[in-house]
Amino acid sequence: MVGPANSGRTRQAFSVLNAGQDPAASGDSTGNGSSDCSAIEFTKEDVESLLNEKMKGKNKFDYKGKCEQMAEYIKKLRLCIKWLQELEENSVLEQEKLRNMLESADRKCSQTEAQMKNKEGELNSIIAELRKNCALLQEKLTKEESDKLAAIDSHRREKEARVTAEKLRASLAEELEKAHHEQLSANQKVASLNDMYKRLQEYNTSLQQYNSKLQTELATANETLKRVEKEKAAIVENLSNLRGHCSSLQDQLTSSRASRDEAVKHKEALVNEVGCLRVELQQVREDRDRQQLQVQTLTDDVAKYKETTGKSSAELDNLMIKSSALEDTCSSQREKIQILQQQLAVANDKLERADLSTLEIRTEYEEQKRTIQDLQSRLTEADSKIIEAEKLRKKLHNTILELKGNIRVFCRVRPLLPDEGAGAEVISYPSSLEAHGRGIDLLQSGQKHPFSFDKVFAYDASQEDVFVEISQLVQSALDGYKVCIFAYGQTGSGKTYTMMGRPETPEQKGLIPRSLEQIFQSSQSLLAQGWKYKMQASMLEIYNETIRDLLSTNRSGPDTLRAENGVVGKQYAIKHDANGNTHVSDLTIVDVCSIKEVSSLLHQAAQSRSVGKTQMNEQSSRSHFVFTLRISGTNESTEQQVQGVLNLIDLAGSERLSRSGATGDRLKETQAINKSLSCLSDVIFALAKKEDHVPFRNSKLTYLLQPCLGGDSKTLMFVNISPDPASVGESLCSLRFAARVNACEIGIPRRQMNVRSADSRLSYG
């Protein structure tokens, strides 16, 4: 009985074992088991040994012992079961805790993912800005490197010039040293010539003594040698001649003192000649001795003496010629030395001045470089401050205008055409800082008419410059505002060029193509923030007080809906609802998803629009063109909804019949255009005077524009001006009308959020 029971217990669940227990026993065991289980822990081996334990008794019929063992065994089993139940409860609690922790971790992970996505967007924008800054810094670095290379090149040229100057200075120094050496050698030669001159003087004195001795000898020998008296007289005469010749030689030698510098080159020849003279003098001495010894050979000795004195005179003549040549050479060399010394001094002065000038230029260059850097930094700071101040001014100005509810007015002057009058200029711009970019002066009959608007564009302003000023206004259409931009002015003043431009040329695109490009680009960039936009477009024209659908597929040309031709078309009715939205019945509304689709619709509308030729304009718009883009945006994460409307209007130009020369259909078109513009002027006058009744219903143009002129939309008007002196009257009327429009208060713009439109049709805000 015990074996099968044990085996059965090992296969039963804990709940079955608990259900089979006695309530009293279980109640008793609960109090004890709770305290025992807290102190007792079971391992896997303990549980297995407990389940496999068998009852043992003293004998087969010892039921009491077996019962005691069974009670002890049951007690152990209950303790084990309670321990397992508590363990199971703890595990369940831990699972719940882990599940809660997992859910909180999932929430934190989702939050961190959202934060990481936001940070990733911010970091992407920061990376883009850093890339732009890096590109700008790279350009600046290349510019600095080019400046550095230019400075290095100039420094290299200065260094080369300095090296050449130093080489020139070294060569001049060498030449000066050579001149010094030549001067020393010349001085040495002069000293040697002086020595030779002294020796020649001594030789002359010896010759004089010798002559005196000869005279005494001749006097004593006169008595004994009468036969040679004649010869003696001749000898005396010769001696007297020789004395005169020696005196002349002395004079020539004194003159050669002044020219001794020239006798340097012929020193050796003179020394040889002096040696020869000394040899000859020795011979003369020998002859003198012979004459003393032998009186008989005196005549022969005198003849020899004559011969030697003749040779010496010729040699002295040669010496004088050579000394004069040496003197000339020394004088020329002295002049050359002086010239070289002057050149060397001039070169030294130039070199010193060049060194000083290079130092001054280098210091000036460094100072100018520092000054330029300071000025550039100040200029960048000033530019950034000016840009920030201009942005703040525009923002505050727009805020003030929005709070006042005024219609913003921009003025644009087109360039003067070649075939127009090139007389005196009738348009000027004030130079004061307050009116810069906002003022315009019109000169008529010598009188100046000043006007001031929110922005004035001169004739040289590009399409990009004009669009930058209205880009924020266009952007507000995506934020849920009603935006209206329309162009006003006389015919031929550039309204259609401002609004449409030339879409095929990127630089000459008008406000309508550029605004649509910005709308689609911004809507794509806002996808990352959870915004999804749906857009609908429609285009119409008001021709002779008749609404035409420019996107209708039934149109065959501009004259399809003319009532006078008998063609019956759709009757387009203008209706306003309680929310300030305008609906045109039966108007074609097209869902657009890209700029390409809108461009094709614009091209289709341009082909269908009424255009005519007048004397004032070859391509004159004969109708009011209205383009409307309805924008509906939804943010799934914030559950916000916005509805914005962008109205872009190109009004037909006002013209005078006397100038346009319109007849027939053109005359009717002109009358209808002037009438609608006159109604627009009446509406503006009523709004400016804040009258109770505003005549919006007097024309279809004003009735269609009622929410833009008298509602809660952001409205901007472009007044286009012609600089032709012949159109100064029309320009003055346009500027006066624009000034009245700028003074009108139409109400504070209201953002349309969390409003679901019951009708999916496009409405004019």
Short mmCIF file of C-alpha atoms in Angstrom, two decimals, residues 500 538-541 549-551 555 598-611 625-627:
data_model
loop_
_atom_site.label_atom_id
_atom_site.label_comp_id
_atom_site.label_asym_id
_atom_site.label_seq_id
_atom_site.Cartn_x
_atom_site.Cartn_y
_atom_site.Cartn_z
CA MET A 500 5.54 84.60 -63.83
CA SER A 538 -6.79 75.97 -59.66
CA MET A 539 -6.30 78.81 -62.13
CA LEU A 540 -8.81 81.28 -63.50
CA GLU A 541 -8.95 84.63 -65.23
CA ASP A 549 -11.47 78.38 -66.00
CA LEU A 550 -7.94 78.15 -67.44
CA LEU A 551 -7.66 74.43 -66.57
CA ARG A 555 -11.44 75.26 -73.74
CA VAL A 598 2.22 72.50 -61.36
CA SER A 599 4.63 73.72 -64.06
CA SER A 600 2.66 71.90 -66.74
CA LEU A 601 -0.57 73.43 -65.39
CA LEU A 602 1.02 76.90 -65.44
CA HIS A 603 2.10 76.35 -69.04
CA GLN A 604 -1.43 75.26 -69.95
CA ALA A 605 -2.92 78.32 -68.24
CA ALA A 606 -0.45 80.66 -69.95
CA GLN A 607 -1.48 79.25 -73.33
CA SER A 608 -5.15 79.85 -72.50
CA ARG A 609 -4.83 83.33 -70.99
CA SER A 610 -6.11 86.33 -72.93
CA VAL A 611 -3.23 88.40 -74.33
CA PHE A 625 -5.00 86.02 -63.60
CA VAL A 626 -5.62 84.23 -60.27
CA PHE A 627 -3.61 81.17 -59.18
#
